[in-house]
XYZ file of N, CA and C in Angstrom:
249
model
N -1.304 14.989 17.820
C -0.400 14.157 17.060
C -0.344 14.716 15.637
N 0.843 14.708 15.088
C 1.066 15.106 13.696
C 1.597 13.877 12.963
N 0.979 13.563 11.833
C 1.376 12.395 11.047
C 1.631 12.829 9.606
N 2.731 12.329 9.025
C 2.995 12.607 7.607
C 3.865 11.508 7.030
N 3.933 11.485 5.696
C 4.711 10.471 4.974
C 5.671 11.137 4.010
N 6.789 10.466 3.787
C 7.735 10.840 2.731
C 7.869 9.632 1.809
N 7.767 9.881 0.518
C 7.915 8.827 -0.482
C 9.172 9.106 -1.286
N 10.006 8.086 -1.427
C 11.241 8.193 -2.207
C 11.162 7.149 -3.327
N 10.866 7.602 -4.548
C 10.697 6.677 -5.673
C 12.039 6.126 -6.131
N 12.068 4.847 -6.464
C 13.247 4.206 -7.055
C 13.328 4.616 -8.529
N 14.504 4.479 -9.097
C 14.704 4.880 -10.492
C 13.834 4.095 -11.469
N 13.452 2.854 -11.101
C 12.634 2.043 -12.013
C 11.186 2.551 -12.099
N 10.798 3.456 -11.206
C 9.453 4.006 -11.226
C 8.373 3.050 -10.770
N 8.766 1.858 -10.322
C 7.793 0.849 -9.897
C 7.772 0.638 -8.390
N 8.782 1.112 -7.712
C 8.863 0.909 -6.259
C 9.179 2.234 -5.585
N 8.768 2.325 -4.323
C 9.124 3.508 -3.540
C 9.331 3.125 -2.082
N 10.227 3.827 -1.442
C 10.457 3.663 -0.013
C 9.573 4.672 0.697
N 8.815 4.200 1.656
C 7.895 5.055 2.386
C 8.385 5.210 3.816
N 8.409 6.442 4.285
C 8.706 6.728 5.686
C 7.458 7.373 6.280
N 6.925 6.747 7.321
C 5.718 7.234 8.002
C 6.158 7.809 9.354
N 5.947 9.112 9.522
C 6.364 9.803 10.748
C 5.151 10.125 11.606
N 5.317 9.980 12.906
C 4.319 10.445 13.862
C 5.043 11.280 14.911
N 4.567 12.502 15.090
C 5.087 13.389 16.127
C 4.032 13.436 17.220
N 4.412 12.982 18.408
C 3.464 12.833 19.506
C 3.854 13.785 20.631
N 2.942 14.691 21.025
C 3.268 15.619 22.098
C 3.514 14.858 23.406
N 4.577 15.239 24.098
C 4.930 14.599 25.372
C 5.489 15.671 26.313
N 4.617 16.191 27.140
C 4.959 17.276 28.073
C 5.508 18.473 27.308
N 6.779 18.806 27.474
C 7.365 19.976 26.807
C 8.191 19.609 25.579
N 7.954 18.426 25.045
C 8.740 17.967 23.896
C 7.854 17.123 22.978
N 8.461 16.481 22.027
C 7.744 15.605 21.101
C 8.434 14.247 21.058
N 7.652 13.199 21.007
C 8.195 11.874 20.716
C 8.034 11.669 19.207
N 9.052 11.092 18.596
C 9.003 10.852 17.155
C 9.032 9.351 16.904
N 8.049 8.877 16.142
C 8.015 7.474 15.716
C 8.130 7.445 14.200
N 8.982 6.556 13.720
C 9.181 6.442 12.274
C 9.048 4.967 11.894
N 8.265 4.728 10.858
C 8.155 3.382 10.286
C 8.605 3.481 8.838
N 9.347 2.475 8.394
C 9.861 2.480 7.019
C 9.518 1.164 6.331
N 9.187 1.282 5.068
C 8.892 0.093 4.275
C 9.109 0.423 2.796
N 9.153 -0.607 1.972
C 9.231 -0.421 0.527
C 7.966 -0.985 -0.092
N 7.370 -0.220 -0.994
C 6.149 -0.646 -1.684
C 6.439 -0.833 -3.170
N 5.711 -1.751 -3.748
C 5.765 -1.986 -5.172
C 4.479 -1.417 -5.743
N 4.566 -0.424 -6.593
C 3.397 0.255 -7.138
C 2.931 -0.462 -8.399
N 1.962 -1.339 -8.247
C 1.435 -2.098 -9.383
C 0.233 -1.380 -9.982
N 0.122 -1.439 -11.287
C -1.060 -0.905 -11.958
C -2.177 -1.952 -11.863
N -3.431 -1.547 -11.999
C -4.510 -2.542 -11.995
C -4.314 -3.651 -13.035
N -3.906 -3.340 -14.279
C -3.677 -4.448 -15.224
C -2.572 -5.411 -14.760
N -1.503 -4.895 -14.167
C -0.432 -5.774 -13.674
C -0.964 -6.684 -12.565
N -1.699 -6.110 -11.622
C -2.215 -6.903 -10.506
C -3.219 -7.938 -11.000
N -4.065 -7.552 -11.944
C -5.024 -8.497 -12.530
C -4.283 -9.670 -13.170
N -3.211 -9.369 -13.903
C -2.425 -10.432 -14.545
C -1.825 -11.378 -13.511
N -1.234 -10.830 -12.442
C -0.612 -11.673 -11.420
C -1.647 -12.547 -10.713
N -2.794 -11.977 -10.404
C -3.843 -12.735 -9.716
C -4.364 -13.855 -10.610
N -4.558 -13.548 -11.878
C -5.024 -14.556 -12.836
C -3.980 -15.660 -13.008
N -2.708 -15.271 -13.142
C -1.629 -16.266 -13.284
C -1.523 -17.150 -12.048
N -1.913 -16.630 -10.893
C -1.866 -17.415 -9.651
C -3.046 -18.375 -9.539
N -3.953 -18.326 -10.534
C -5.045 -19.290 -10.566
C -6.380 -18.777 -10.044
N -6.476 -17.511 -9.715
C -7.748 -16.970 -9.237
C -8.690 -16.743 -10.413
N -9.995 -16.822 -10.141
C -11.013 -16.620 -11.168
C -11.968 -15.516 -10.718
N -12.872 -15.154 -11.620
C -13.872 -14.114 -11.327
C -13.222 -12.847 -10.778
N -12.145 -12.442 -11.420
C -11.417 -11.239 -11.007
C -12.260 -10.016 -11.363
N -12.451 -9.130 -10.396
C -13.253 -7.929 -10.640
C -12.685 -6.763 -9.843
N -12.742 -5.596 -10.451
C -12.336 -4.356 -9.788
C -13.588 -3.579 -9.390
N -13.571 -2.985 -8.211
C -14.690 -2.207 -7.696
C -14.202 -0.790 -7.420
N -14.877 0.170 -8.001
C -14.487 1.576 -7.848
C -14.887 2.096 -6.467
N -14.264 3.187 -6.020
C -14.669 3.786 -4.745
C -16.169 4.116 -4.708
N -16.722 4.541 -5.834
C -18.147 4.880 -5.865
C -19.027 3.657 -5.585
N -18.593 2.480 -6.051
C -19.418 1.283 -5.860
C -19.111 0.547 -4.553
N -17.886 0.665 -4.060
C -17.514 -0.095 -2.853
C -17.608 0.716 -1.568
N -17.501 2.042 -1.686
C -17.487 2.874 -0.488
C -16.109 3.016 0.121
N -15.124 2.290 -0.408
C -13.747 2.412 0.066
C -13.044 3.440 -0.814
N -12.081 4.161 -0.253
C -11.480 5.284 -0.987
C -10.543 4.885 -2.117
N -10.169 3.620 -2.205
C -9.311 3.147 -3.287
C -10.012 2.020 -4.030
N -9.609 1.743 -5.269
C -10.187 0.590 -5.968
C -9.912 -0.703 -5.191
N -10.868 -1.614 -5.235
C -10.757 -2.893 -4.528
C -10.836 -4.019 -5.554
N -9.925 -4.971 -5.464
C -9.935 -6.138 -6.341
C -10.510 -7.311 -5.554
N -11.450 -8.026 -6.164
C -11.935 -9.275 -5.577
C -11.708 -10.388 -6.594
N -11.508 -11.600 -6.083
C -11.314 -12.767 -6.943
C -11.625 -14.002 -6.124
N -11.862 -15.094 -6.823
C -12.120 -16.361 -6.152
C -10.947 -17.296 -6.348
N -10.637 -18.003 -5.289
C -9.593 -19.011 -5.364
C -10.134 -20.198 -6.175
N -9.332 -20.690 -7.056
C -9.715 -21.853 -7.856
C -9.876 -23.053 -6.925
N -10.826 -23.921 -7.219
C -10.989 -25.120 -6.378
C -9.720 -25.954 -6.391
N -9.353 -26.476 -5.249
C -8.135 -27.290 -5.187
C -8.418 -28.685 -5.700
N -7.420 -29.252 -6.360
C -7.543 -30.624 -6.892
C -7.426 -31.603 -5.742
N -8.310 -32.596 -5.741
C -8.265 -33.576 -4.652
C -8.029 -34.954 -5.193
């Protein structure tokens, strides 16, 4: 199987259309699967602001070195609901 992506950035520089291709060998030919989506590329400060504005607390970023995951990870706690 061969897998690759194409990214097409929007003019605003904040969003991109992603095309994910998979080429799958099938006897004497290839099957092609394509998935498409649009992503919003948020910076860590932007995401922190949105999470805080949504009422989350104890917002923290964890680096790949500390979390073991290849990208930064954000954790936060949901604020207690009013009863």
